[in-house]
Tab-separated table of C-alpha atoms and ligand atoms in Angstrom:
chain	number	residue	atom	x	y	z
A	1279	UNK	CA	110.662	95.837	58.374
A	1280	UNK	CA	111.310	93.389	61.251
A	1281	UNK	CA	114.927	92.793	62.356
A	1282	UNK	CA	115.796	89.323	61.114
A	1283	UNK	CA	117.937	88.439	64.123
A	1284	UNK	CA	115.051	89.424	66.317
A	1285	UNK	CA	112.693	87.694	64.649
A	1286	UNK	CA	114.654	84.436	64.778
A	1287	UNK	CA	115.172	85.036	68.491
A	1288	UNK	CA	111.386	85.483	68.773
A	1289	UNK	CA	110.475	82.465	66.891
A	1290	UNK	CA	112.417	80.208	69.357
A	1291	UNK	CA	109.668	81.173	71.976
A	1292	UNK	CA	106.330	79.078	72.313
A	1293	UNK	CA	104.301	82.062	71.093
A	1294	UNK	CA	100.738	81.086	69.635
A	1295	UNK	CA	100.977	81.991	66.046
A	1296	UNK	CA	103.124	83.664	63.242
A	1297	UNK	CA	104.930	87.050	64.362
A	1298	UNK	CA	103.713	89.988	62.326
A	1299	UNK	CA	105.638	92.592	64.228
A	1300	UNK	CA	108.241	93.465	66.729
A	1301	UNK	CA	108.817	96.754	68.207
A	1302	UNK	CA	111.115	97.964	70.670
A	1303	UNK	CA	109.891	99.442	73.920
A	1304	UNK	CA	112.216	102.007	75.041
A	1305	UNK	CA	112.137	101.761	78.866
A	1306	UNK	CA	114.330	100.495	81.779
A	1307	UNK	CA	117.856	101.147	82.523
A	1308	UNK	CA	118.958	97.652	82.279
A	1309	UNK	CA	117.360	95.232	79.763
A	1310	UNK	CA	116.212	95.797	76.280
A	1311	UNK	CA	112.607	95.312	75.882
A	1312	UNK	CA	110.363	94.553	72.779
A	1313	UNK	CA	106.677	93.910	72.066
A	1314	UNK	CA	106.156	90.827	69.767
A	1315	UNK	CA	102.861	90.817	67.950
A	1316	UNK	CA	101.417	87.581	66.598
A	1317	UNK	CA	98.162	87.191	64.614
A	1318	UNK	CA	96.270	87.005	67.769
A	1319	UNK	CA	98.148	88.250	70.739
A	1320	UNK	CA	101.058	90.410	71.861
A	1321	UNK	CA	104.096	89.454	74.003
A	1322	UNK	CA	106.860	90.851	75.828
A	1323	UNK	CA	110.359	89.757	74.692
A	1324	UNK	CA	113.433	90.984	76.674
A	1325	UNK	CA	117.103	90.857	76.313
A	1326	UNK	CA	118.309	90.356	79.906
A	1327	UNK	CA	121.315	92.248	80.716
A	1328	UNK	CA	123.935	89.404	81.429
A	1329	UNK	CA	126.457	91.929	83.051
A	1330	UNK	CA	124.044	92.762	85.688
A	1331	UNK	CA	122.371	89.377	86.137
A	1332	UNK	CA	125.191	86.746	86.173
A	1333	UNK	CA	122.878	84.019	86.666
A	1334	UNK	CA	119.930	84.205	84.268
A	1335	UNK	CA	118.851	80.754	85.035
A	1336	UNK	CA	118.446	81.184	88.581
A	1337	UNK	CA	116.652	84.581	88.035
A	1338	UNK	CA	114.188	83.012	85.746
A	1339	UNK	CA	113.521	80.023	88.313
A	1340	UNK	CA	112.876	82.685	91.080
A	1341	UNK	CA	110.458	84.337	88.685
A	1342	UNK	CA	108.755	81.203	87.500
A	1343	UNK	CA	108.201	79.889	91.425
A	1344	UNK	CA	107.048	83.250	92.464
A	1345	UNK	CA	104.535	83.576	89.641
A	1346	UNK	CA	103.449	80.049	90.221
A	1347	UNK	CA	102.700	80.931	93.821
A	1348	UNK	CA	100.821	84.207	92.906
A	1349	UNK	CA	98.746	82.480	90.171
A	1350	UNK	CA	97.598	79.946	92.658
A	1351	UNK	CA	96.516	82.636	95.116
A	1352	UNK	CA	94.769	84.662	92.310
A	1353	UNK	CA	92.672	81.395	91.270
A	1354	UNK	CA	91.939	80.835	94.667
A	1355	UNK	CA	90.384	84.310	95.055
A	1356	UNK	CA	88.275	83.806	91.688
A	1357	UNK	CA	90.563	86.252	89.854
A	1358	UNK	CA	92.193	86.043	86.253
A	1359	UNK	CA	95.830	84.702	86.684
A	1360	UNK	CA	96.724	85.793	82.987
A	1361	UNK	CA	96.023	89.351	83.847
A	1362	UNK	CA	96.818	89.503	87.650
A	1363	UNK	CA	100.210	87.814	87.387
A	1364	UNK	CA	102.749	88.058	84.828
A	1365	UNK	CA	102.926	84.948	82.660
A	1366	UNK	CA	106.275	83.711	81.526
A	1367	UNK	CA	106.310	82.281	78.126
A	1368	UNK	CA	108.812	79.327	77.734
A	1369	UNK	CA	110.920	78.559	74.528
A	1370	UNK	CA	109.702	75.813	72.203
A	1371	UNK	CA	111.956	73.713	74.024
A	1372	UNK	CA	110.406	74.287	77.342
A	1373	UNK	CA	113.283	76.354	78.552
A	1374	UNK	CA	112.254	79.650	80.775
A	1375	UNK	CA	114.877	81.455	78.929
A	1376	UNK	CA	116.902	81.201	75.540
A	1377	UNK	CA	120.637	81.627	75.221
A	1378	UNK	CA	122.169	83.213	72.162
A	1379	UNK	CA	125.928	83.504	72.247
A	1380	UNK	CA	126.418	86.150	74.801
A	1381	UNK	CA	122.837	87.255	74.982
A	1382	UNK	CA	119.985	85.878	77.262
A	1383	UNK	CA	116.345	86.318	76.391
A	1384	UNK	CA	113.035	85.653	78.087
A	1385	UNK	CA	109.255	86.336	77.271
A	1386	UNK	CA	105.939	86.914	78.726
A	1387	UNK	CA	102.435	87.750	77.823
A	1388	UNK	CA	101.533	91.226	77.204
A	1389	UNK	CA	98.517	92.192	79.261
A	1390	UNK	CA	95.974	93.841	76.920
A	1391	UNK	CA	94.396	97.100	78.231
A	1392	UNK	CA	96.983	97.602	80.791
A	1393	UNK	CA	98.629	101.016	81.325
A	1394	UNK	CA	101.728	102.176	83.272
A	1395	UNK	CA	102.324	105.359	84.712
A	1396	UNK	CA	105.455	107.707	85.028
A	1397	UNK	CA	103.883	109.960	87.481
A	1398	UNK	CA	101.645	109.274	90.329
A	1399	UNK	CA	99.374	112.479	89.590
A	1400	UNK	CA	96.252	111.646	91.462
A	1401	UNK	CA	95.807	110.514	94.941
A	1402	UNK	CA	93.854	107.319	93.836
A	1403	UNK	CA	97.025	106.399	91.819
A	1404	UNK	CA	99.129	106.630	94.658
A	1405	UNK	CA	96.701	104.738	97.044
A	1406	UNK	CA	96.271	101.746	94.417
A	1407	UNK	CA	99.981	101.715	93.901
A	1408	UNK	CA	100.378	101.191	97.594
A	1409	UNK	CA	97.781	98.467	97.814
A	1410	UNK	CA	99.239	96.785	94.855
A	1411	UNK	CA	102.700	96.469	96.283
A	1412	UNK	CA	101.178	95.652	99.723
A	1413	UNK	CA	98.932	92.892	98.269
A	1414	UNK	CA	101.911	91.581	96.267
A	1415	UNK	CA	103.834	91.051	99.652
A	1416	UNK	CA	100.783	89.803	101.346
A	1417	UNK	CA	100.402	87.014	98.847
A	1418	UNK	CA	103.892	85.791	98.971
A	1419	UNK	CA	103.881	85.903	102.810
A	1420	UNK	CA	103.613	81.952	102.808
A	1421	UNK	CA	105.938	81.428	100.034
A	1422	UNK	CA	108.546	79.110	101.590
A	1423	UNK	CA	110.855	78.146	98.717
A	1424	UNK	CA	114.313	79.124	98.501
A	1425	UNK	CA	115.090	82.075	96.128
A	1426	UNK	CA	118.445	82.951	94.678
A	1427	UNK	CA	120.119	86.113	95.303
A	1428	UNK	CA	120.135	87.127	91.732
A	1429	UNK	CA	122.188	90.415	92.395
A	1430	UNK	CA	124.549	90.261	95.347
A	1431	UNK	CA	123.773	92.539	98.263
A	1432	UNK	CA	121.209	94.585	96.073
A	1433	UNK	CA	119.830	96.400	98.844
A	1434	UNK	CA	122.536	95.566	101.593
A	1435	UNK	CA	124.344	98.757	102.554
A	1436	UNK	CA	127.174	97.134	104.024
A	1437	UNK	CA	127.832	95.508	100.604
A	1438	UNK	CA	127.019	98.900	98.676
A	1439	UNK	CA	129.827	100.371	101.033
A	1440	UNK	CA	132.424	97.902	100.118
A	1441	UNK	CA	131.800	98.395	96.403
A	1442	UNK	CA	131.951	102.339	97.264
A	1443	UNK	CA	135.183	102.084	98.946
A	1444	UNK	CA	136.558	100.177	96.222
A	1445	UNK	CA	135.271	102.474	93.474
A	1446	UNK	CA	136.816	105.454	95.319
A	1447	UNK	CA	140.092	103.866	95.800
A	1448	UNK	CA	140.308	102.803	92.108
A	1449	UNK	CA	138.995	105.877	90.832
A	1450	UNK	CA	139.073	104.432	87.221
A	1451	UNK	CA	137.676	107.220	85.414
A	1452	UNK	CA	139.499	109.736	87.225
A	1453	UNK	CA	136.387	111.598	88.276
A	1454	UNK	CA	136.626	111.579	91.951
A	1455	UNK	CA	138.244	115.065	92.497
A	1456	UNK	CA	135.334	116.526	90.634
A	1457	UNK	CA	132.750	115.182	92.970
A	1458	UNK	CA	134.144	116.048	96.399
A	1459	UNK	CA	131.017	117.597	97.559
A	1460	UNK	CA	128.677	114.858	96.346
A	1461	UNK	CA	130.985	112.385	98.221
A	1462	UNK	CA	130.671	114.023	101.379
A	1463	UNK	CA	126.708	113.556	101.162
A	1464	UNK	CA	127.335	109.869	101.222
A	1465	UNK	CA	130.256	109.997	103.912
A	1466	UNK	CA	128.012	112.160	106.100
A	1467	UNK	CA	125.134	109.514	106.267
A	1468	UNK	CA	127.265	106.396	106.208
A	1469	UNK	CA	126.778	105.294	109.877
A	1470	UNK	CA	123.148	105.997	110.054
A	1471	UNK	CA	122.365	103.914	106.848
A	1472	UNK	CA	124.577	101.062	108.066
A	1473	UNK	CA	122.783	101.225	111.510
A	1474	UNK	CA	119.505	100.452	109.630
A	1475	UNK	CA	121.053	97.497	107.755
A	1476	UNK	CA	122.329	96.282	111.018
A	1477	UNK	CA	118.761	95.773	112.209
A	1478	UNK	CA	118.290	93.526	109.048
A	1479	UNK	CA	121.514	91.545	110.077
A	1480	UNK	CA	120.544	91.072	113.476
A	1481	UNK	CA	117.216	89.703	112.434
A	1482	UNK	CA	115.135	92.645	114.060
A	1483	UNK	CA	113.788	93.327	110.568
A	1484	UNK	CA	112.491	90.082	109.111
A	1485	UNK	CA	113.314	88.748	105.593
A	1486	UNK	CA	110.409	88.349	103.381
A	1487	UNK	CA	109.764	87.778	99.679
A	1488	UNK	CA	110.341	91.344	98.031
A	1489	UNK	CA	110.164	92.734	94.574
A	1490	UNK	CA	112.976	95.090	95.070
A	1491	UNK	CA	112.240	97.395	92.100
A	1492	UNK	CA	108.857	98.979	92.916
A	1493	UNK	CA	108.971	102.212	90.935
A	1494	UNK	CA	105.532	103.258	89.746
A	1495	UNK	CA	106.437	102.297	86.148
A	1496	UNK	CA	106.727	98.764	87.392
A	1497	UNK	CA	103.126	98.117	88.051
A	1498	UNK	CA	100.422	97.655	85.432
A	1499	UNK	CA	97.109	99.340	86.182
A	1500	UNK	CA	93.966	98.981	84.230
A	1501	UNK	CA	91.809	102.251	82.899
A	1502	UNK	CA	90.204	102.603	86.284
A	1503	UNK	CA	93.665	102.536	87.965
A	1504	UNK	CA	92.971	99.238	89.435
A	1505	UNK	CA	96.372	97.282	89.962
A	1506	UNK	CA	96.681	94.405	87.534
A	1507	UNK	CA	100.052	93.182	88.433
A	1508	UNK	CA	103.593	93.765	89.389
A	1509	UNK	CA	106.098	93.557	86.486
A	1510	UNK	CA	109.899	93.356	86.233
A	1511	UNK	CA	110.243	90.593	88.602
A	1512	UNK	CA	114.026	90.146	87.725
A	1513	UNK	CA	115.038	91.425	91.292
A	1514	UNK	CA	112.508	89.260	93.320
A	1515	UNK	CA	114.522	87.929	96.206
A	1516	UNK	CA	114.356	87.926	99.967
A	1517	UNK	CA	115.146	91.200	101.726
A	1518	UNK	CA	113.278	93.570	104.075
A	1519	UNK	CA	109.648	94.354	102.951
A	1520	UNK	CA	110.543	97.855	104.003
A	1521	UNK	CA	112.681	98.325	100.894
A	1522	UNK	CA	109.757	97.777	98.590
A	1523	UNK	CA	108.050	100.528	100.426
A	1524	UNK	CA	111.107	102.849	100.404
A	1525	UNK	CA	111.691	102.469	96.643
A	1526	UNK	CA	108.099	103.016	95.815
A	1527	UNK	CA	108.079	106.186	97.924
A	1528	UNK	CA	111.263	107.462	96.000
A	1529	UNK	CA	109.493	106.983	92.943
A	1530	UNK	CA	105.860	108.128	93.691
A	1531	UNK	CA	106.454	111.217	95.709
A	1532	UNK	CA	109.018	112.997	93.792
A	1533	UNK	CA	107.510	116.252	92.364
A	1534	UNK	CA	110.356	116.359	89.724
A	1535	UNK	CA	111.928	113.543	87.586
A	1536	UNK	CA	114.508	111.280	88.620
A	1537	UNK	CA	117.047	112.871	86.373
A	1538	UNK	CA	115.748	116.404	86.657
A	1539	UNK	CA	118.276	119.085	85.789
A	1540	UNK	CA	116.264	121.675	87.519
A	1541	UNK	CA	116.498	120.887	91.326
A	1542	UNK	CA	113.898	123.299	92.331
A	1543	UNK	CA	111.378	120.749	90.745
A	1544	UNK	CA	112.466	118.114	92.966
A	1545	UNK	CA	110.975	117.372	96.318
A	1546	UNK	CA	108.876	114.822	98.253
A	1547	UNK	CA	105.037	115.360	97.804
A	1548	UNK	CA	103.734	114.492	101.560
A	1549	UNK	CA	100.218	114.055	100.433
A	1550	UNK	CA	101.493	111.471	97.913
A	1551	UNK	CA	103.319	110.020	100.763
A	1552	UNK	CA	100.109	109.871	102.653
A	1553	UNK	CA	98.123	108.128	100.001
A	1554	UNK	CA	100.444	105.597	99.048
A	1555	UNK	CA	101.270	104.715	102.746
A	1556	UNK	CA	97.326	104.336	103.281
A	1557	UNK	CA	97.029	101.911	100.305
A	1558	UNK	CA	99.984	100.073	101.460
A	1559	UNK	CA	99.005	99.442	105.065
A	1560	UNK	CA	95.404	98.510	104.065
A	1561	UNK	CA	97.133	95.244	102.741
A	1562	UNK	CA	100.080	94.885	105.059
A	1563	UNK	CA	99.379	96.865	108.217
A	1564	UNK	CA	98.185	93.752	110.227
A	1565	UNK	CA	100.906	91.311	109.172
A	1566	UNK	CA	103.937	93.948	109.982
A	1567	UNK	CA	106.098	93.500	113.135
A	1568	UNK	CA	106.459	96.513	115.334
A	1569	UNK	CA	109.800	97.063	114.063
A	1570	UNK	CA	108.856	97.165	110.702
A	1571	UNK	CA	106.099	99.730	111.523
A	1572	UNK	CA	108.855	101.834	113.455
A	1573	UNK	CA	111.220	101.908	110.379
A	1574	UNK	CA	108.706	102.233	107.691
A	1575	UNK	CA	109.171	105.749	107.086
A	1576	UNK	CA	112.913	105.508	107.371
A	1577	UNK	CA	113.082	103.152	104.543
A	1578	UNK	CA	112.144	105.805	101.936
A	1579	UNK	CA	115.263	107.715	103.176
A	1580	UNK	CA	117.346	104.514	103.089
A	1581	UNK	CA	116.441	103.468	99.628
A	1582	UNK	CA	116.846	107.098	98.195
A	1583	UNK	CA	120.180	107.469	99.712
A	1584	UNK	CA	121.201	104.056	98.323
A	1585	UNK	CA	120.207	105.478	94.773
A	1586	UNK	CA	122.270	108.581	95.362
A	1587	UNK	CA	125.076	106.230	96.040
A	1588	UNK	CA	124.564	103.957	93.247
A	1589	UNK	CA	124.459	106.715	90.698
A	1590	UNK	CA	127.281	108.600	91.920
A	1591	UNK	CA	129.302	105.541	92.230
A	1592	UNK	CA	128.351	104.570	88.576
A	1593	UNK	CA	129.437	107.794	87.476
A	1594	UNK	CA	132.673	107.569	89.317
A	1595	UNK	CA	133.345	104.223	87.748
A	1596	UNK	CA	132.878	105.610	84.376
A	1597	UNK	CA	129.090	104.729	83.651
A	1598	UNK	CA	129.273	100.867	83.449
A	1599	UNK	CA	125.917	99.895	85.079
A	1600	UNK	CA	123.253	102.079	83.984
A	1601	UNK	CA	122.107	103.159	80.552
A	1602	UNK	CA	123.006	106.822	80.116
A	1603	UNK	CA	121.643	109.235	77.557
A	1604	UNK	CA	124.544	111.850	77.973
A	1605	UNK	CA	128.167	111.921	79.724
A	1606	UNK	CA	126.990	113.416	83.016
A	1607	UNK	CA	123.768	111.647	83.150
A	1608	UNK	CA	124.621	109.399	86.213
A	1609	UNK	CA	125.798	112.526	88.008
A	1610	UNK	CA	122.618	114.678	87.222
A	1611	UNK	CA	120.577	111.561	88.539
A	1612	UNK	CA	122.683	111.416	91.893
A	1613	UNK	CA	122.140	115.176	92.334
A	1614	UNK	CA	118.528	115.058	91.902
A	1615	UNK	CA	118.099	111.998	93.921
A	1616	UNK	CA	119.933	113.775	96.680
A	1617	UNK	CA	117.598	116.722	96.554
A	1618	UNK	CA	114.853	114.205	96.932
A	1619	UNK	CA	116.594	112.979	99.974
A	1620	UNK	CA	117.055	116.248	101.550
A	1621	UNK	CA	113.295	116.969	100.913
A	1622	UNK	CA	112.683	113.669	102.883
A	1623	UNK	CA	114.964	114.587	105.529
A	1624	UNK	CA	113.223	117.820	106.176
A	1625	UNK	CA	109.750	116.040	106.102
A	1626	UNK	CA	110.732	112.856	108.125
A	1627	UNK	CA	108.792	113.718	111.449
A	1628	UNK	CA	105.645	114.458	109.302
A	1629	UNK	CA	106.411	111.127	107.630
A	1630	UNK	CA	106.558	109.382	110.688
A	1631	UNK	CA	103.223	111.103	112.054
A	1632	UNK	CA	101.340	109.741	109.156
A	1633	UNK	CA	102.345	106.279	109.376
A	1634	UNK	CA	101.526	106.399	113.091
A	1635	UNK	CA	98.236	107.829	112.460
A	1636	UNK	CA	97.432	105.102	109.846
A	1637	UNK	CA	98.219	102.187	111.902
B	1447	GN1	C1	116.855	100.148	87.478
B	1447	GN1	O1	116.058	98.877	84.873
B	1447	GN1	P1	115.007	99.433	85.778
B	1447	GN1	O2	114.712	100.720	85.214
B	1447	GN1	O3	113.812	98.568	86.165
B	1447	GN1	C2	117.477	99.318	88.573
B	1447	GN1	C3	116.826	99.585	89.844
B	1447	GN1	C4	116.964	101.159	90.307
B	1447	GN1	C5	116.409	101.877	88.976
B	1447	GN1	C6	116.671	103.401	88.902
B	1447	GN1	C7	118.458	95.890	88.534
B	1447	GN1	O4	115.689	99.589	87.365
B	1447	GN1	O5	117.343	99.339	91.095
B	1447	GN1	O6	116.065	101.577	91.254
B	1447	GN1	O7	116.905	101.516	87.696
B	1447	GN1	N1	117.640	97.736	88.622
B	1447	GN1	C8	118.497	97.280	88.680
B	1447	GN1	O8	115.487	103.964	88.185
B	1447	GN1	O9	119.735	97.527	89.132
B	1448	MG	MG1	114.145	96.632	86.888
């Protein structure tokens, strides 16, 4: 039985034929995602989380502009724009999204034969993922239209610390006292992380078009591990391209799970780091500035630290941002990401050597 309300929503989009099935796709911490099947094709329908994305119209404009640019590049190179770039499906009225009282919906084409991975368990997968993210950035290097800042200060550490200080002083869920040790992890690294962001503020690290959520499961691969395209373009914005590298390393190299309860399973796999970096630099190496090269490895620590901060802050605030499966989920995530950060800190000299050797 299809949910009638969902069916009504789906029917407002310009899908080709009658809808025969709608199924939930249980992934992601933010939006709700469904697969819609019509007689001939499949589509993705998403309820966008309006608490997190206050301006869905601006977000969808970003996505439309960026995918149009990417499609032109793919066509120029003789590729298939429906498989190698996400295709937004408008509503029957020609809008990029649908507003249904409090909810916002958007749709895209489902790319048949595509697979996603949660674990980078082969060198080839890590290499290909790196190449995919590198190519995404390279294809957008000459994109000159303005992009809206869909989430304020998304990877901006100065802003994150403003939010952090407020969360601690308000202590809304009364949890601060129970996480003293975890708070010290953040305090100890505050100056170092802000120093990195200062380089972005001073223009020493250039702003580029970035995906901003490059975890492994946000790339579609084909059966031969070739990258088809980047998905989940909600956070496409201008930032330092290093963040896309760092966030991918956070996700690809983790030998445990993002929310592992057994910290002995969590560490950074340095071989996976090497393979990903090799793939990434094969596409981006020549277009990077000297300072981007110098700080590439550090961006992994930066983004992993940011993730510790964000999970811990959400725990302190009473779990208002991320979907959680149980009451201490955000705390468990923060601890597991901190273990990963420590492993990166231990291996940082080696990471730098690897980057150097590949340039
Ligand atoms: C969120 O929703 P999802 O799973 O694509 C988050 C990312 C985090 C990630 C952690 C808009 O991504 O920033 O890195 O969870 N997205 C947003 O897994 O906050
Ligand atoms: Mg996302």
